[in-house]
Short mmCIF file of C-alpha atoms and ligand atoms in Angstrom, two decimals:
data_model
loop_
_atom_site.label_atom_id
_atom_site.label_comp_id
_atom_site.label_asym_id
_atom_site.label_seq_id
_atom_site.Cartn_x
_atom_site.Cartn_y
_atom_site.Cartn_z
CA UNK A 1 0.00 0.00 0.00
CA UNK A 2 1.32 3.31 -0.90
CA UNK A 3 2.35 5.55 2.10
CA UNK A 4 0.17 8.43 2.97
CA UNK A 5 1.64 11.54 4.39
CA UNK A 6 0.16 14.01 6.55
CA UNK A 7 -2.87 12.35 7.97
CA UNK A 8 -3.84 13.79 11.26
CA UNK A 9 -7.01 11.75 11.58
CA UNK A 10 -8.04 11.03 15.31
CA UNK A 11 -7.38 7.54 14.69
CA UNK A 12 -4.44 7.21 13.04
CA UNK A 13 -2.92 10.09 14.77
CA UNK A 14 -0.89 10.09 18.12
CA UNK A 15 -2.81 12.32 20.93
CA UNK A 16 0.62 14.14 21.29
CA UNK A 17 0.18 15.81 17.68
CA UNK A 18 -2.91 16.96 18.26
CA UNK A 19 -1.92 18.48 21.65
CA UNK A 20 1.10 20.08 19.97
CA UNK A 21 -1.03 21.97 17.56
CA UNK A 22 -3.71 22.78 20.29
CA UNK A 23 -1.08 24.69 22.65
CA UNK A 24 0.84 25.95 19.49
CA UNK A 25 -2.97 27.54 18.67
CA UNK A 26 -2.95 29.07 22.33
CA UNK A 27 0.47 30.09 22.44
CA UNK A 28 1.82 31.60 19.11
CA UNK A 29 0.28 35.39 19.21
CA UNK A 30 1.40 38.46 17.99
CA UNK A 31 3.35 39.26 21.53
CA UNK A 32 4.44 35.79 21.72
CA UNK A 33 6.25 36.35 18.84
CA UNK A 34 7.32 39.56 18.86
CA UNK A 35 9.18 38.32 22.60
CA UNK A 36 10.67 35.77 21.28
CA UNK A 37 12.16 37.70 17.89
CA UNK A 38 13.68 39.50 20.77
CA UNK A 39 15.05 37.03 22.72
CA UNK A 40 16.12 34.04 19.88
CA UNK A 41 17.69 36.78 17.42
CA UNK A 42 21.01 37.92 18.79
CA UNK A 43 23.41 35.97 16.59
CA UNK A 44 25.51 35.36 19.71
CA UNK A 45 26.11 31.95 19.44
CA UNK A 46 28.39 30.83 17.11
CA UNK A 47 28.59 26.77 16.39
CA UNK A 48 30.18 25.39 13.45
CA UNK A 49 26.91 23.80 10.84
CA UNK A 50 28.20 20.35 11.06
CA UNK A 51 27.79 20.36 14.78
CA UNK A 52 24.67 21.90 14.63
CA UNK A 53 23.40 18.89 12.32
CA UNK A 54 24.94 16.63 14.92
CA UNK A 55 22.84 18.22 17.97
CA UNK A 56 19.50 16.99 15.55
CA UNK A 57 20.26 13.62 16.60
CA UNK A 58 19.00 14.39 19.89
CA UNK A 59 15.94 15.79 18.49
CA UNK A 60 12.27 13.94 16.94
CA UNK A 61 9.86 16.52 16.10
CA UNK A 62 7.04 15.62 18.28
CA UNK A 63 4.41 17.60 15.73
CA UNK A 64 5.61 14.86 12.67
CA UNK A 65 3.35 12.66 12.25
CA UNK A 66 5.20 10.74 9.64
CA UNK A 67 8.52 10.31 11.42
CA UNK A 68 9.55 9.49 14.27
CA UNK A 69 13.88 9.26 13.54
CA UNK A 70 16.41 12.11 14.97
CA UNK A 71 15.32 14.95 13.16
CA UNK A 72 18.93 15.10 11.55
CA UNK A 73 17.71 11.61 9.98
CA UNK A 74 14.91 13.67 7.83
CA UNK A 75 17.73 16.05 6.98
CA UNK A 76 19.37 13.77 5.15
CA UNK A 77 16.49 12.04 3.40
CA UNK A 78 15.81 15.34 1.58
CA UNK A 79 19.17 15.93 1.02
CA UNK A 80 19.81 12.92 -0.73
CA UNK A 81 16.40 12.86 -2.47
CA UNK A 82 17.52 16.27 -4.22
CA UNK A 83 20.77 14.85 -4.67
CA UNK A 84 19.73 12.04 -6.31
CA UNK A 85 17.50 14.03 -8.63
CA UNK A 86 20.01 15.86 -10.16
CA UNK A 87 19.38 19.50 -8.72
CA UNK A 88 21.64 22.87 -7.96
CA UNK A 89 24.21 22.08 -5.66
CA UNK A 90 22.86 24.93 -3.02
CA UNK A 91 19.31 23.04 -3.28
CA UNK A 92 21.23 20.05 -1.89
CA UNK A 93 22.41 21.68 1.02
CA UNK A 94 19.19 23.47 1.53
CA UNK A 95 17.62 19.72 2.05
CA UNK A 96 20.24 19.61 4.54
CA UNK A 97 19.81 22.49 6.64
CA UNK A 98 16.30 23.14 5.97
CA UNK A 99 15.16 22.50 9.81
CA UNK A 100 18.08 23.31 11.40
CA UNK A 101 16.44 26.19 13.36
CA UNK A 102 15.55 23.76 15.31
CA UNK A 103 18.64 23.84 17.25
CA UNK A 104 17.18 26.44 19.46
CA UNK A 105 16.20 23.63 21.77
CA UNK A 106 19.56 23.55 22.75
CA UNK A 107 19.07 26.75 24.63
CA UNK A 108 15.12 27.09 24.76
CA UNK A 109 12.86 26.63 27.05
CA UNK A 110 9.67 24.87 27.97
CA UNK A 111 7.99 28.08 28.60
CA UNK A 112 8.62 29.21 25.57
CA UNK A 113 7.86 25.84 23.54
CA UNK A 114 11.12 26.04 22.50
CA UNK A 115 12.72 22.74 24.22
CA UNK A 116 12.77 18.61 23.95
CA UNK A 117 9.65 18.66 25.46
CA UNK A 118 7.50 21.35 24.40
CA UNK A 119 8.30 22.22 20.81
CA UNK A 120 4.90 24.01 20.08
CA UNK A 121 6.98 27.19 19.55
CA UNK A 122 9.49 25.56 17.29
CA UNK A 123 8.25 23.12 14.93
CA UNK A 124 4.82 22.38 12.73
CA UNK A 125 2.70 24.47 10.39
CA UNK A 126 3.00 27.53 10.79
CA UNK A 127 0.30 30.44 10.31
CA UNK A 128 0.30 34.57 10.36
CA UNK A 129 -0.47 36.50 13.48
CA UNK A 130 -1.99 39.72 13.70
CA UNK A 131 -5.30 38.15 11.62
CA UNK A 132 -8.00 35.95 11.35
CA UNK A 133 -6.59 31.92 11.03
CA UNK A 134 -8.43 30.07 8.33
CA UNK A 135 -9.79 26.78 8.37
CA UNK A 136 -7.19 25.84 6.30
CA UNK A 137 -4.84 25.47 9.52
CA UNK A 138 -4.68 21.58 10.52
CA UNK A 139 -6.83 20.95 13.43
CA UNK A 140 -8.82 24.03 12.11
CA UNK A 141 -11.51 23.41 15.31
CA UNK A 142 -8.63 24.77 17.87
CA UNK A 143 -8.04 28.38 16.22
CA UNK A 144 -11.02 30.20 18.49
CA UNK A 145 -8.53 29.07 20.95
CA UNK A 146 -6.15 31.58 20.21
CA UNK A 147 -6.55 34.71 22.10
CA UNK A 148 -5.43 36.91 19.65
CA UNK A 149 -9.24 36.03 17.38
CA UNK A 150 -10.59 37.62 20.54
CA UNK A 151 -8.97 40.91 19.64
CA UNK A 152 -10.64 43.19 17.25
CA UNK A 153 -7.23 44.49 15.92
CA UNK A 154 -6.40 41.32 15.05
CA UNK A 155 -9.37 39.33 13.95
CA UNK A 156 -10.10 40.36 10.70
CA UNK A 157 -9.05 38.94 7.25
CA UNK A 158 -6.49 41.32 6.55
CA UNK A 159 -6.15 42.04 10.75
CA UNK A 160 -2.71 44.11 11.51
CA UNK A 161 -1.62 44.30 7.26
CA UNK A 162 -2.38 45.98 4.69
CA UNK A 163 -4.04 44.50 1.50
CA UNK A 164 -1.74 42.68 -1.16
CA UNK A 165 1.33 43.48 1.64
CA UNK A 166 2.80 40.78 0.35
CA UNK A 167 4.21 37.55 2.17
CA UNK A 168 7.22 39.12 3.19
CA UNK A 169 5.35 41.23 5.10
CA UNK A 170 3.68 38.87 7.32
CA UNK A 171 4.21 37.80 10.65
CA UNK A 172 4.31 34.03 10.83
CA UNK A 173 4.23 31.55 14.16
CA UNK A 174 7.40 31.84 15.72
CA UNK A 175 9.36 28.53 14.86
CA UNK A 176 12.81 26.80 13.08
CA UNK A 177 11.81 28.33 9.48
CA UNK A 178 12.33 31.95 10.55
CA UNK A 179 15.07 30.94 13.20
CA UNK A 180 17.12 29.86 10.19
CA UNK A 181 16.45 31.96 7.39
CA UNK A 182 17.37 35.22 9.84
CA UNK A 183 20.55 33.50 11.41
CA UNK A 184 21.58 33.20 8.07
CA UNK A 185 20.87 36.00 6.57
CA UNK A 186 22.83 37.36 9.56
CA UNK A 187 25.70 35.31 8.49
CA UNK A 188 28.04 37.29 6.03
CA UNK A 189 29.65 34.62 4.03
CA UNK A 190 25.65 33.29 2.91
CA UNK A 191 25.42 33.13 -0.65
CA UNK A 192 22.17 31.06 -0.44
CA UNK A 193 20.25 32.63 -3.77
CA UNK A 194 17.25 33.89 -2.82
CA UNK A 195 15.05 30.36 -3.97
CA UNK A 196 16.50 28.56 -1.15
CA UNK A 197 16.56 31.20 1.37
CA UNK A 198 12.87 31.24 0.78
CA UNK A 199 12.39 27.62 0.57
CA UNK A 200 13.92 27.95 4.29
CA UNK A 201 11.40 30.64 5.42
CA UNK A 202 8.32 29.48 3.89
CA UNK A 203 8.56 25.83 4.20
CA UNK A 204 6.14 25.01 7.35
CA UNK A 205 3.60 27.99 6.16
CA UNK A 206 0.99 24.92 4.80
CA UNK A 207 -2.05 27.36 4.87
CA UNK A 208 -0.71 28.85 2.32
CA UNK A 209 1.64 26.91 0.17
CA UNK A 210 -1.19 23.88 0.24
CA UNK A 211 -4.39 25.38 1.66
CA UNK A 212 -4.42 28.42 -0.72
CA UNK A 213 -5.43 31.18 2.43
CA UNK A 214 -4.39 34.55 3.00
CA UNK A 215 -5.10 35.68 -0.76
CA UNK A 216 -6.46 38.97 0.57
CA UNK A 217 -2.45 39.31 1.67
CA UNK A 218 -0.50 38.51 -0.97
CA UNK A 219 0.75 40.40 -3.91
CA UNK A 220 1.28 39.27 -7.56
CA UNK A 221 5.60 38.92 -6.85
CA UNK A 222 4.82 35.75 -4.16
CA UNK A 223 3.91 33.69 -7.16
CA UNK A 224 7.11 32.87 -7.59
CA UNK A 225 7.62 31.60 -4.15
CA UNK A 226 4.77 29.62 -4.31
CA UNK A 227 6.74 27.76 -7.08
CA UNK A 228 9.96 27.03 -5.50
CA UNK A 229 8.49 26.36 -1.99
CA UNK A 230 5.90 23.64 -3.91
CA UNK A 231 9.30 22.33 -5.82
CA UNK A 232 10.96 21.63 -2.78
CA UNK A 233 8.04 20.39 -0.60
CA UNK A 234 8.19 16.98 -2.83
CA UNK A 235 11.69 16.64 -0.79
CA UNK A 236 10.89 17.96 2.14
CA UNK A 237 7.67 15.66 2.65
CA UNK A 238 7.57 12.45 0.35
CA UNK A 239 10.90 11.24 1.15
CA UNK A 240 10.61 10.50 4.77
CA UNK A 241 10.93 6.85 4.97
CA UNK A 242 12.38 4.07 8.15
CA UNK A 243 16.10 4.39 5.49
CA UNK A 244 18.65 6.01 8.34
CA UNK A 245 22.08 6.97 7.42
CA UNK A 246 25.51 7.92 9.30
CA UNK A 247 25.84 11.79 9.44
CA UNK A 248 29.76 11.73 9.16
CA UNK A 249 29.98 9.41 5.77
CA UNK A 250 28.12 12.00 4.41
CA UNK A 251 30.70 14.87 5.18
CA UNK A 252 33.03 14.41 2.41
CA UNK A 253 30.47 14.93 -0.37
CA UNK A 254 28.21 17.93 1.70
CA UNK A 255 31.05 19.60 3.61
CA UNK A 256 32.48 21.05 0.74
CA UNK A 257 28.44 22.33 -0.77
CA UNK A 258 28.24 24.06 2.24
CA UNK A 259 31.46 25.95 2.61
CA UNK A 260 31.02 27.28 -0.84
CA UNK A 261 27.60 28.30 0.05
CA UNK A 262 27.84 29.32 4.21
CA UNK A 263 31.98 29.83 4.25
CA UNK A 264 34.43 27.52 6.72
CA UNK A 265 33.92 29.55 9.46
CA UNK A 266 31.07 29.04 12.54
CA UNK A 267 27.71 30.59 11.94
CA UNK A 268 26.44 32.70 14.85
CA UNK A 269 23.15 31.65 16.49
FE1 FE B 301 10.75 22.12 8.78
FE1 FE B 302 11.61 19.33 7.05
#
């Protein structure tokens, strides 16, 4: 029978999912995240990338209801996926480091959902504060849970933004997409073009990449996002699979992608 990704039935579904996305739902508001921009983004940190990878062996998204292997095992699944298809080099490495914001949980808390055990403010779908959630969010029936809908400035279609802002405009959930994606455009030495630096941001943003929401937002340039982030969703999604391989035999052939692309020098978190 052919695998099916993504199912978040009640059945088929462990509870711990579903309570993941309720307290993410309660949790992720427009102060939430603004305190936590404040307090994850100092660049202060520095840690070489192939130790960072390492420190995902310690880590199984709890909001995956696909996987359960290190997270650093999905890493390499997409990496080799794109690999094996024949794409750009930097695509490659993007598969590689795509979720590698979620090294916070090295120094994140359970308060703020940023640790082993409470990862609602780190990991799964993502959606944009500061206005209404559609029902295209998974779990769709906890979003009056959020107080933020209870807050006229907020609770509106276009809420906080203007119409056709565009997506770079938006404020999403707090979580490893944006973690990464402003670490590295922090870092110096990045010369991630701009597809894979928004194939990091966008990545866990499913309302919109799959459900289609938050037209009213969006302006005619996001189009092309929508593109890449689809392209590398097949990688990012259909190749998770029970296959595990050894981080370190893999060094000699990514090592070299990612000093072209990042530089040989730490990256500061
Ligand atoms: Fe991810
Ligand atoms: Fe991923």
């Amino acid at each position: 029978m052919e695998k099916v990704f993504r199912n978040y039935n009640e059945n088929s579904v462990k509870a711990a999912v579903r309570e993941h996305y309720k307290k993410m739902r309660q949790k992720q508001t427009v102060a939430y995240v603004a305190e936590m921009k404040q307090k994850y983004l100092t660049f202060d940190k520095p840690m070489m990338l192939w130790e960072a990878l390492s420190h995902l062996d310690d880590l199984i998204d709890v909001s995956d209801p696909d996987l359960d292997l290190p997270n650093v095992q999905h890493l390499i699944q997409s990496a080799e996926a794109i690999r094996k298809d024949k794409r750009a080099d930097w695509m490659q490495l993007v598969g590689l480091i795509h979720d590698l914001g979620k090294i916070m949980f090295l120094w994140g808390t359970d308060m703020d959902g940023t640790s082993q055990k409470e990862q609602w403010g780190m990991v799964g779908d993502v959606f944009v504060v500061g206005c209404a959630l559609p029902d295209s969010c998974v779990y769709p029936e906890f979003n009056h849970l959020n107080p933020d809908m209870s807050d006229k400035r907020y609770n509106s279609t276009l809420g906080k933004y203007e119409k056709g802002c565009g997506l770079d405009n938006l404020e999403l959930a707090w979580g490893h997409d944006e973690y990464l994606y402003r670490v590295l455009k922090h870092h110096p030495e990045n010369k991630i073009p701009e597809e894979g630096m928004a194939m990091i941001r966008y990545h866990s943003f499913y309302p919109w990449h799959t459900g289609h929401s938050y037209t009213a937002l969006l302006k005619e340039e996001d189009k092309k996002y929508l593109s890449w982030i689809r392209d590398f969703n097949k990688y990012d999604l259909y190749t998770k699979s029970d296959r595990t391989y050894e981080l370190e035999k893999l060094k000699d052939y990514y090592l070299p992608i990612a000093e072209k692309y990042l530089g040989k020098g730490p990256i500061y978190w």
